[in-house]
Amino acid sequence: MLGVFVSMDMILFYTFFEASLIPMYFLIAIWGGERRSYAANKFFIYTFAGSIFMLIGMIWMSGQYAGITGERSFAIADIQNLVAGGTFWSTAMHLQPLFWAFTLAFLIKTPAFPFHTWLPDAHVEAPTAGSVILAGVLLKMGTYGFLRFVLPFFPDAVQKEAGKVVALAVIGILYGAIVAAMQTDVKKLIAYSSVAHMGFVLFGIFTLNHTGLVGASYQQLAHGISTGALFLMVGLLYERTHTRKFSDYGGLKAQMPVYSALFLIVMLSSVGLPGTNGFIGEFMALLGGFDTAAKDLYGIPFVYVVLAGAGVIFAAVYLLWMFQKVFYGPITNPDLKRLKDLKRWEVAMCGLLIVFVFWGGLYPNTFLRPMEPSIAAIRMMALNPEGDRPSWTNLETEIDGKGNLVQVTPRERAGDAWEIVNVVVPANFYPESESEEPIIPKLTGEGAEPH
């Protein structure tokens, strides 16, 4: 899976993208539950079939590159430089189909509605380790693909089709929340909550707003920690009881107080409680959507933002309902009276994740600062007009005399002259003290709306 995130070649990316299916397939098929074969096959067929369209798109784009330069290349930087220079899509006639070929592959991997049905089955049947890997890493390969390929490669199509993708994201947020509230299995409820939370990532990306994009990137990290921790803690409970049905629980708080307290913290981070890592990403994604809708850009109306915001409320409803059913009330199952609380090593394992829950919620700048330059570069390439889009290969960041983090392109390779193309993060975006108010970063470019 690491190869997916470091690949600089399209075919290499595709190879790692597909190779990641193999260990996950066997994790589910060998060590999974009763319906492990069905879940493993469904997972493999869904994700593999969707990626075929992306492979065809990669081959076509390499051929397009060869038609322009005289030699074939699958290097991401080579394709991107032609797109940035305005010479790639000026002769291409298949922009929209290629956009959807890549988008379909990543929608399935994310997964987004209506391509999500493989995820609940995979989560429920997978062993605890498989569920943690699914939530923590595998799903992020899809949303990473949008940032790595779709936004930089298809800027015109992205701006035209953003509203449709955001609509799918909003449907996924609401659908995931509603179906989660109908579950009687703890693990399946968390699986559907994962569909809703990944909808916020997709929502933030296609707001095409700097704040929304940063929030989406942060939400990927927060979701991996919080939802991964939830699956881990459900696994610890399943090892003791061998059941995940709500009807088999009740009154667990009195029997396992330490476990209950740790579970509550992780659950509240998944709800998006301020002070936890789950709040930052969702808030920034919604703020980015509000800003985009206020400017009437990319076919994203206010109603999408309102409905996505309602998803946060629904998440609180079904997760708190689950907590009440499992941990409160009288103990009706006599087997629960023999349960022992977490061991020291289990507390240490869960406690480490909870440290990141609070660290990410109270000190988000630790993670937001490193994201800013890359996110600003991605957004610039997606929004600026053809021929005025600096490529990633020559884009740098510098601190100007006023303390602003700026994007620059070298005017002369041999000299020290720089052309400032954008102010990415104003000096006072990150306050040094509680008395200073942060301001929303602004990214402007000729032909792009300021945000």
Short mmCIF file of C-alpha atoms in Angstrom, two decimals:
data_model
loop_
_atom_site.label_atom_id
_atom_site.label_comp_id
_atom_site.label_asym_id
_atom_site.label_seq_id
_atom_site.Cartn_x
_atom_site.Cartn_y
_atom_site.Cartn_z
CA MET A 1 0.00 0.00 0.00
CA LEU A 2 2.90 2.35 0.65
CA GLY A 3 3.83 2.06 -3.02
CA VAL A 4 0.51 3.66 -4.00
CA PHE A 5 1.38 6.86 -2.15
CA VAL A 6 4.97 7.20 -3.41
CA SER A 7 4.58 6.14 -7.06
CA MET A 8 5.63 8.73 -9.64
CA ASP A 9 4.60 6.58 -12.62
CA MET A 10 1.03 5.78 -13.63
CA ILE A 11 1.63 2.10 -14.36
CA LEU A 12 3.58 1.70 -11.14
CA PHE A 13 0.71 3.37 -9.28
CA TYR A 14 -1.80 1.05 -10.95
CA THR A 15 0.34 -2.00 -10.10
CA PHE A 16 0.48 -1.12 -6.41
CA PHE A 17 -3.17 -0.03 -6.46
CA GLU A 18 -4.21 -3.50 -7.60
CA ALA A 19 -1.56 -5.44 -5.66
CA SER A 20 -3.01 -4.09 -2.43
CA LEU A 21 -6.10 -6.22 -3.11
CA ILE A 22 -4.18 -9.47 -2.71
CA PRO A 23 -3.25 -9.39 1.00
CA MET A 24 -6.62 -7.90 1.92
CA TYR A 25 -8.42 -10.59 -0.08
CA PHE A 26 -6.64 -13.36 1.83
CA LEU A 27 -7.10 -11.61 5.17
CA ILE A 28 -10.85 -11.73 4.61
CA ALA A 29 -11.07 -15.08 2.78
CA ILE A 30 -8.93 -17.07 5.24
CA TRP A 31 -9.41 -15.41 8.62
CA GLY A 32 -12.83 -13.83 8.12
CA GLY A 33 -16.28 -14.74 9.40
CA GLU A 34 -18.89 -17.18 8.14
CA ARG A 35 -19.55 -15.31 4.88
CA ARG A 36 -15.87 -14.58 4.27
CA SER A 37 -15.76 -16.03 0.74
CA TYR A 38 -18.68 -13.90 -0.43
CA ALA A 39 -17.26 -10.75 1.16
CA ALA A 40 -13.74 -11.33 -0.19
CA ASN A 41 -14.95 -12.02 -3.73
CA LYS A 42 -17.27 -9.03 -3.72
CA PHE A 43 -14.48 -6.78 -2.46
CA PHE A 44 -12.07 -8.02 -5.13
CA ILE A 45 -14.50 -7.87 -8.07
CA TYR A 46 -15.79 -4.40 -7.24
CA THR A 47 -12.42 -2.74 -6.81
CA PHE A 48 -10.64 -4.61 -9.61
CA ALA A 49 -13.40 -4.02 -12.18
CA GLY A 50 -13.47 -0.29 -11.49
CA SER A 51 -9.72 0.02 -11.87
CA ILE A 52 -9.79 -1.43 -15.39
CA PHE A 53 -11.31 1.82 -16.67
CA MET A 54 -8.51 3.77 -15.02
CA LEU A 55 -5.90 1.55 -16.70
CA ILE A 56 -7.49 2.18 -20.09
CA GLY A 57 -7.41 5.90 -19.36
CA MET A 58 -3.73 5.75 -18.41
CA ILE A 59 -2.84 3.96 -21.64
CA TRP A 60 -4.82 6.49 -23.68
CA MET A 61 -3.13 9.43 -21.95
CA SER A 62 0.29 7.90 -22.60
CA GLY A 63 -0.64 7.63 -26.27
CA GLN A 64 -1.76 11.26 -26.27
CA TYR A 65 1.59 12.22 -24.76
CA ALA A 66 3.39 10.26 -27.49
CA GLY A 67 1.36 12.04 -30.15
CA ILE A 68 2.55 15.41 -28.84
CA THR A 69 6.17 14.67 -27.90
CA GLY A 70 7.02 11.72 -30.13
CA GLU A 71 7.73 9.32 -27.26
CA ARG A 72 5.52 7.39 -24.89
CA SER A 73 5.63 8.09 -21.15
CA PHE A 74 3.66 7.03 -18.11
CA ALA A 75 5.47 9.41 -15.77
CA ILE A 76 2.97 11.49 -13.80
CA ALA A 77 5.18 14.57 -13.99
CA ASP A 78 5.44 14.34 -17.80
CA ILE A 79 1.68 14.21 -18.29
CA GLN A 80 1.13 16.89 -15.72
CA ASN A 81 3.62 19.28 -17.28
CA LEU A 82 1.82 19.11 -20.61
CA VAL A 83 -1.51 19.70 -18.86
CA ALA A 84 0.03 22.63 -16.97
CA GLY A 85 1.41 24.07 -20.18
CA GLY A 86 -1.97 23.95 -21.89
CA THR A 87 -0.82 21.65 -24.71
CA PHE A 88 -2.30 18.33 -23.61
CA TRP A 89 -6.06 18.80 -23.64
CA SER A 90 -6.00 21.31 -26.48
CA THR A 91 -5.90 18.35 -28.87
CA ALA A 92 -7.63 15.75 -26.71
CA MET A 93 -11.22 14.86 -27.58
CA HIS A 94 -12.02 12.52 -24.71
CA LEU A 95 -11.72 14.75 -21.65
CA GLN A 96 -15.04 13.88 -19.99
CA PRO A 97 -14.84 10.07 -20.50
CA LEU A 98 -11.29 10.02 -19.15
CA PHE A 99 -12.30 12.10 -16.15
CA TRP A 100 -15.06 9.63 -15.32
CA ALA A 101 -12.80 6.62 -15.96
CA PHE A 102 -10.42 7.78 -13.23
CA THR A 103 -13.23 9.06 -11.02
CA LEU A 104 -15.14 5.76 -11.17
CA ALA A 105 -12.10 3.80 -9.98
CA PHE A 106 -11.57 6.13 -7.04
CA LEU A 107 -15.28 6.36 -6.17
CA ILE A 108 -15.38 2.58 -5.80
CA LYS A 109 -12.23 2.49 -3.69
CA THR A 110 -13.33 5.36 -1.39
CA PRO A 111 -16.14 4.01 -1.44
CA ALA A 112 -18.83 6.51 -2.38
CA PHE A 113 -22.55 5.96 -2.93
CA PRO A 114 -23.72 3.96 -4.89
CA PHE A 115 -20.48 1.95 -5.15
CA HIS A 116 -20.18 1.34 -1.41
CA THR A 117 -21.91 -2.00 -0.99
CA TRP A 118 -18.70 -4.02 -0.84
CA LEU A 119 -17.45 -2.16 2.26
CA PRO A 120 -19.99 -3.22 4.95
CA ASP A 121 -19.64 -6.88 3.96
CA ALA A 122 -15.84 -6.64 3.93
CA HIS A 123 -15.74 -4.94 7.32
CA VAL A 124 -18.17 -7.33 9.00
CA GLU A 125 -16.46 -10.48 7.75
CA ALA A 126 -12.86 -9.26 8.04
CA PRO A 127 -10.85 -9.99 11.19
CA THR A 128 -10.06 -7.03 13.41
CA ALA A 129 -6.70 -6.43 11.73
CA GLY A 130 -8.37 -6.38 8.31
CA SER A 131 -10.99 -3.86 9.40
CA VAL A 132 -8.36 -1.57 10.90
CA ILE A 133 -6.31 -1.66 7.67
CA LEU A 134 -9.42 -1.07 5.57
CA ALA A 135 -10.45 1.97 7.59
CA GLY A 136 -6.98 3.33 8.21
CA VAL A 137 -5.28 2.96 4.83
CA LEU A 138 -7.12 1.19 2.03
CA LEU A 139 -10.03 3.61 1.71
CA LYS A 140 -7.61 6.55 1.56
CA MET A 141 -6.13 5.19 -1.65
CA GLY A 142 -9.30 6.30 -3.41
CA THR A 143 -9.41 9.83 -2.04
CA TYR A 144 -5.66 10.18 -2.58
CA GLY A 145 -6.26 9.31 -6.23
CA PHE A 146 -8.58 12.30 -6.60
CA LEU A 147 -5.86 14.61 -5.29
CA ARG A 148 -3.03 12.96 -7.21
CA PHE A 149 -4.67 12.45 -10.59
CA VAL A 150 -8.18 13.78 -11.08
CA LEU A 151 -7.76 17.40 -9.95
CA PRO A 152 -4.39 18.06 -11.67
CA PHE A 153 -5.08 16.03 -14.84
CA PHE A 154 -8.64 17.13 -15.63
CA PRO A 155 -9.05 20.73 -14.42
CA ASP A 156 -11.78 21.70 -16.88
CA ALA A 157 -13.82 18.54 -16.30
CA VAL A 158 -13.38 18.86 -12.53
CA GLN A 159 -14.91 22.34 -12.53
CA LYS A 160 -17.81 21.20 -14.73
CA GLU A 161 -18.56 17.97 -12.88
CA ALA A 162 -17.76 18.97 -9.28
CA GLY A 163 -21.42 19.53 -8.43
CA LYS A 164 -22.31 15.97 -9.47
CA VAL A 165 -19.56 14.42 -7.37
CA VAL A 166 -20.51 16.57 -4.38
CA ALA A 167 -24.11 15.41 -4.79
CA LEU A 168 -22.91 11.79 -4.57
CA ALA A 169 -20.90 12.71 -1.48
CA VAL A 170 -23.92 14.27 0.22
CA ILE A 171 -26.11 11.28 -0.62
CA GLY A 172 -23.41 9.02 0.81
CA ILE A 173 -23.25 11.05 4.03
CA LEU A 174 -27.01 10.87 4.57
CA TYR A 175 -27.45 7.31 3.33
CA GLY A 176 -24.59 6.02 5.47
CA ALA A 177 -26.02 7.74 8.54
CA ILE A 178 -29.59 6.51 7.99
CA VAL A 179 -28.59 2.90 7.28
CA ALA A 180 -26.16 2.92 10.22
CA ALA A 181 -29.03 3.88 12.52
CA MET A 182 -30.95 0.78 11.36
CA GLN A 183 -28.23 -1.75 12.20
CA THR A 184 -28.30 -4.32 14.99
CA ASP A 185 -24.63 -5.29 14.60
CA VAL A 186 -22.02 -3.01 16.18
CA LYS A 187 -19.41 -3.61 13.49
CA LYS A 188 -21.84 -3.09 10.64
CA LEU A 189 -22.98 0.19 12.18
CA ILE A 190 -19.38 1.42 12.27
CA ALA A 191 -18.91 0.23 8.67
CA TYR A 192 -21.81 2.37 7.45
CA SER A 193 -20.57 5.29 9.54
CA SER A 194 -17.33 4.93 7.60
CA VAL A 195 -19.26 5.42 4.34
CA ALA A 196 -20.69 8.65 5.77
CA HIS A 197 -17.34 9.93 7.02
CA MET A 198 -15.59 9.26 3.72
CA GLY A 199 -18.41 11.21 2.12
CA PHE A 200 -17.10 14.27 3.97
CA VAL A 201 -13.66 13.69 2.45
CA LEU A 202 -15.15 13.55 -1.04
CA PHE A 203 -17.30 16.59 -0.27
CA GLY A 204 -14.30 18.65 0.84
CA ILE A 205 -12.18 17.70 -2.17
CA PHE A 206 -14.76 18.73 -4.74
CA THR A 207 -15.64 22.02 -3.11
CA LEU A 208 -12.40 23.03 -4.89
CA ASN A 209 -11.88 25.42 -2.02
CA HIS A 210 -8.57 25.70 -0.19
CA THR A 211 -10.17 25.28 3.23
CA GLY A 212 -12.33 22.41 1.99
CA LEU A 213 -9.37 20.60 0.44
CA VAL A 214 -7.26 20.94 3.58
CA GLY A 215 -10.21 19.74 5.65
CA ALA A 216 -10.70 16.73 3.38
CA SER A 217 -7.03 15.82 3.69
CA TYR A 218 -7.17 16.18 7.45
CA GLN A 219 -10.38 14.16 7.65
CA GLN A 220 -8.60 11.25 5.98
CA LEU A 221 -6.08 11.19 8.81
CA ALA A 222 -8.72 11.67 11.51
CA HIS A 223 -10.99 8.97 10.08
CA GLY A 224 -8.15 6.48 9.92
CA ILE A 225 -7.35 7.01 13.59
CA SER A 226 -10.88 7.26 15.01
CA THR A 227 -12.65 4.60 12.96
CA GLY A 228 -9.63 2.32 13.09
CA ALA A 229 -9.70 2.65 16.88
CA LEU A 230 -13.44 1.86 16.94
CA PHE A 231 -12.91 -1.34 14.96
CA LEU A 232 -10.00 -2.26 17.22
CA MET A 233 -12.10 -1.81 20.36
CA VAL A 234 -15.02 -3.74 18.90
CA GLY A 235 -12.55 -6.51 18.13
CA LEU A 236 -11.34 -6.56 21.74
CA LEU A 237 -14.93 -6.94 22.92
CA TYR A 238 -15.71 -9.62 20.33
CA GLU A 239 -12.76 -11.70 21.55
CA ARG A 240 -14.40 -11.80 24.98
CA THR A 241 -18.05 -12.30 24.00
CA HIS A 242 -18.03 -13.69 20.42
CA THR A 243 -21.04 -11.58 19.53
CA ARG A 244 -21.62 -8.15 18.04
CA LYS A 245 -25.42 -7.96 18.39
CA PHE A 246 -26.87 -5.08 20.39
CA SER A 247 -29.40 -7.45 21.92
CA ASP A 248 -26.59 -9.44 23.56
CA TYR A 249 -25.23 -6.41 25.38
CA GLY A 250 -26.37 -3.90 27.97
CA GLY A 251 -24.91 -2.63 31.22
CA LEU A 252 -21.34 -3.05 30.04
CA LYS A 253 -20.31 0.22 31.70
CA ALA A 254 -20.50 -1.31 35.18
CA GLN A 255 -18.64 -4.46 34.17
CA MET A 256 -15.86 -2.85 32.07
CA PRO A 257 -15.50 0.80 33.18
CA VAL A 258 -12.06 1.40 31.63
CA TYR A 259 -13.12 -0.07 28.29
CA SER A 260 -16.32 1.97 28.39
CA ALA A 261 -14.46 5.23 29.02
CA LEU A 262 -11.96 4.63 26.21
CA PHE A 263 -14.72 3.60 23.81
CA LEU A 264 -16.67 6.75 24.65
CA ILE A 265 -13.69 8.98 23.82
CA VAL A 266 -13.08 7.31 20.47
CA MET A 267 -16.80 7.35 19.65
CA LEU A 268 -17.05 11.09 20.41
CA SER A 269 -14.14 11.76 18.07
CA SER A 270 -16.06 9.90 15.36
CA VAL A 271 -19.10 12.07 16.15
CA GLY A 272 -16.93 15.16 15.60
CA LEU A 273 -16.87 16.58 19.12
CA PRO A 274 -14.83 19.82 19.32
CA GLY A 275 -11.49 19.10 20.93
CA THR A 276 -11.10 15.80 19.09
CA ASN A 277 -9.53 15.16 15.71
CA GLY A 278 -12.88 14.32 14.14
CA PHE A 279 -14.12 17.89 14.46
CA ILE A 280 -11.38 19.67 12.49
CA GLY A 281 -11.72 17.93 9.13
CA GLU A 282 -15.51 17.94 8.99
CA PHE A 283 -15.71 21.57 10.07
CA MET A 284 -13.19 22.70 7.45
CA ALA A 285 -14.87 20.64 4.72
CA LEU A 286 -18.24 22.21 5.54
CA LEU A 287 -16.68 25.66 5.75
CA GLY A 288 -15.13 25.17 2.33
CA GLY A 289 -18.48 24.05 0.93
CA PHE A 290 -20.19 27.08 2.43
CA ASP A 291 -17.62 29.39 0.85
CA THR A 292 -17.99 27.74 -2.56
CA ALA A 293 -21.80 27.79 -2.41
CA ALA A 294 -21.78 31.45 -1.33
CA LYS A 295 -19.91 32.32 -4.53
CA ASP A 296 -22.23 30.11 -6.62
CA LEU A 297 -19.32 28.13 -8.04
CA TYR A 298 -19.07 24.68 -9.66
CA GLY A 299 -22.78 23.87 -9.38
CA ILE A 300 -22.71 23.43 -5.59
CA PRO A 301 -25.83 24.97 -3.98
CA PHE A 302 -26.31 25.80 -0.30
CA VAL A 303 -28.69 22.88 0.14
CA TYR A 304 -25.76 20.46 -0.34
CA VAL A 305 -23.89 22.11 2.52
CA VAL A 306 -26.96 22.07 4.77
CA LEU A 307 -27.62 18.39 4.08
CA ALA A 308 -23.99 17.49 4.69
CA GLY A 309 -24.15 19.39 7.98
CA ALA A 310 -27.23 17.38 8.92
CA GLY A 311 -25.09 14.28 8.50
CA VAL A 312 -23.02 15.39 11.50
CA ILE A 313 -26.17 15.49 13.63
CA PHE A 314 -27.28 12.08 12.40
CA ALA A 315 -23.84 10.67 13.29
CA ALA A 316 -24.29 11.85 16.86
CA VAL A 317 -27.73 10.22 16.98
CA TYR A 318 -26.77 6.72 15.83
CA LEU A 319 -23.43 6.55 17.65
CA LEU A 320 -24.87 7.75 20.97
CA TRP A 321 -27.78 5.35 20.50
CA MET A 322 -25.29 2.51 19.99
CA PHE A 323 -23.37 3.53 23.12
CA GLN A 324 -26.57 3.62 25.17
CA LYS A 325 -27.66 0.15 23.97
CA VAL A 326 -24.30 -1.49 24.65
CA PHE A 327 -23.03 0.22 27.79
CA TYR A 328 -26.11 1.35 29.75
CA GLY A 329 -29.14 -0.37 31.22
CA PRO A 330 -29.28 -3.59 33.22
CA ILE A 331 -27.11 -6.60 32.40
CA THR A 332 -29.55 -9.02 30.78
CA ASN A 333 -26.93 -11.45 29.44
CA PRO A 334 -25.48 -13.50 32.33
CA ASP A 335 -22.31 -14.16 30.33
CA LEU A 336 -21.42 -10.47 30.57
CA LYS A 337 -21.05 -10.76 34.34
CA ARG A 338 -17.92 -12.84 33.83
CA LEU A 339 -16.20 -10.28 31.60
CA LYS A 340 -12.93 -8.77 32.73
CA ASP A 341 -11.85 -5.24 31.91
CA LEU A 342 -8.98 -4.38 29.57
CA LYS A 343 -5.51 -5.63 30.34
CA ARG A 344 -2.65 -3.18 30.69
CA TRP A 345 -1.26 -3.80 27.23
CA GLU A 346 -4.73 -3.32 25.73
CA VAL A 347 -5.14 -0.02 27.60
CA ALA A 348 -1.73 1.10 26.32
CA MET A 349 -2.62 0.15 22.74
CA CYS A 350 -5.94 2.00 22.79
CA GLY A 351 -4.46 4.87 24.80
CA LEU A 352 -1.88 5.56 22.11
CA LEU A 353 -4.63 6.10 19.55
CA ILE A 354 -6.52 8.32 21.99
CA VAL A 355 -3.41 10.48 22.36
CA PHE A 356 -3.66 11.20 18.62
CA VAL A 357 -7.40 11.81 18.96
CA PHE A 358 -6.77 14.69 21.37
CA TRP A 359 -3.51 15.83 19.78
CA GLY A 360 -5.21 16.18 16.42
CA GLY A 361 -8.15 17.99 17.99
CA LEU A 362 -6.25 20.40 20.24
CA TYR A 363 -3.12 20.97 18.13
CA PRO A 364 -4.28 20.49 14.53
CA ASN A 365 -1.60 22.81 13.15
CA THR A 366 0.88 20.00 13.71
CA PHE A 367 -0.75 18.26 10.76
CA LEU A 368 -2.26 21.21 8.88
CA ARG A 369 1.01 23.08 8.32
CA PRO A 370 2.71 20.34 6.25
CA MET A 371 -0.41 19.97 4.09
CA GLU A 372 -0.74 23.60 3.06
CA PRO A 373 1.83 23.89 0.21
CA SER A 374 0.80 20.67 -1.53
CA ILE A 375 -2.93 21.37 -1.23
CA ALA A 376 -2.45 24.90 -2.54
CA ALA A 377 -0.50 23.54 -5.51
CA ILE A 378 -3.18 20.97 -6.30
CA ARG A 379 -5.92 23.57 -6.15
CA MET A 380 -4.00 26.00 -8.34
CA MET A 381 -3.54 23.34 -11.00
CA ALA A 382 -7.24 22.46 -10.87
CA LEU A 383 -8.53 26.04 -11.16
CA ASN A 384 -6.09 28.22 -13.05
CA PRO A 385 -6.58 28.58 -16.83
CA GLU A 386 -4.59 26.56 -19.34
CA GLY A 387 -1.07 27.82 -19.82
CA ASP A 388 -1.07 29.66 -16.48
CA ARG A 389 -0.76 26.64 -14.25
CA PRO A 390 2.69 26.01 -12.73
CA SER A 391 3.65 22.34 -12.73
CA TRP A 392 4.51 20.42 -9.60
CA THR A 393 8.04 19.91 -10.89
CA ASN A 394 8.96 23.59 -10.66
CA LEU A 395 6.65 24.80 -7.90
CA GLU A 396 8.32 25.83 -4.67
CA THR A 397 7.25 27.50 -1.44
CA GLU A 398 9.07 30.37 0.20
CA ILE A 399 8.56 32.71 3.14
CA ASP A 400 8.36 36.30 1.94
CA GLY A 401 9.44 39.40 3.84
CA LYS A 402 6.04 39.71 5.54
CA GLY A 403 6.08 36.18 6.88
CA ASN A 404 3.62 34.81 4.32
CA LEU A 405 4.00 31.31 2.93
CA VAL A 406 3.93 31.89 -0.85
CA GLN A 407 4.01 29.78 -3.99
CA VAL A 408 6.81 30.70 -6.33
CA THR A 409 8.18 29.58 -9.66
CA PRO A 410 11.82 30.15 -10.60
CA ARG A 411 12.01 32.82 -13.29
CA GLU A 412 15.61 31.88 -14.03
CA ARG A 413 16.95 28.45 -13.18
CA ALA A 414 20.50 29.69 -12.74
CA GLY A 415 19.61 32.79 -10.74
CA ASP A 416 17.77 33.66 -7.56
CA ALA A 417 14.91 35.58 -9.16
CA TRP A 418 11.50 34.29 -8.17
CA GLU A 419 8.03 35.05 -9.42
CA ILE A 420 5.43 34.98 -6.65
CA VAL A 421 2.34 33.35 -8.10
CA ASN A 422 0.21 33.13 -4.98
CA VAL A 423 -0.01 33.83 -1.29
CA VAL A 424 -0.83 30.41 0.12
CA VAL A 425 -0.98 31.03 3.86
CA PRO A 426 -0.94 34.53 5.36
CA ALA A 427 1.45 35.05 8.23
CA ASN A 428 -1.33 35.25 10.82
CA PHE A 429 -3.28 32.19 9.64
CA TYR A 430 -1.76 30.16 12.45
CA PRO A 431 -2.06 32.22 15.66
CA GLU A 432 0.89 32.21 18.02
CA SER A 433 -1.33 32.79 21.04
CA GLU A 434 -4.94 32.28 22.00
CA SER A 435 -5.58 36.00 21.72
CA GLU A 436 -4.86 36.04 18.02
CA GLU A 437 -7.67 35.09 15.68
CA PRO A 438 -6.75 32.89 12.71
CA ILE A 439 -7.94 33.95 9.29
CA ILE A 440 -9.06 31.76 6.45
CA PRO A 441 -6.31 31.18 3.86
CA LYS A 442 -6.87 32.87 0.52
CA LEU A 443 -5.81 31.44 -2.79
CA THR A 444 -6.22 33.59 -5.84
CA GLY A 445 -5.24 33.21 -9.42
CA GLU A 446 -6.05 34.83 -12.70
CA GLY A 447 -9.21 33.21 -13.92
CA ALA A 448 -10.04 31.74 -10.50
CA GLU A 449 -12.37 33.03 -7.87
CA PRO A 450 -10.68 34.15 -4.64
CA HIS A 451 -11.30 32.04 -1.55
#
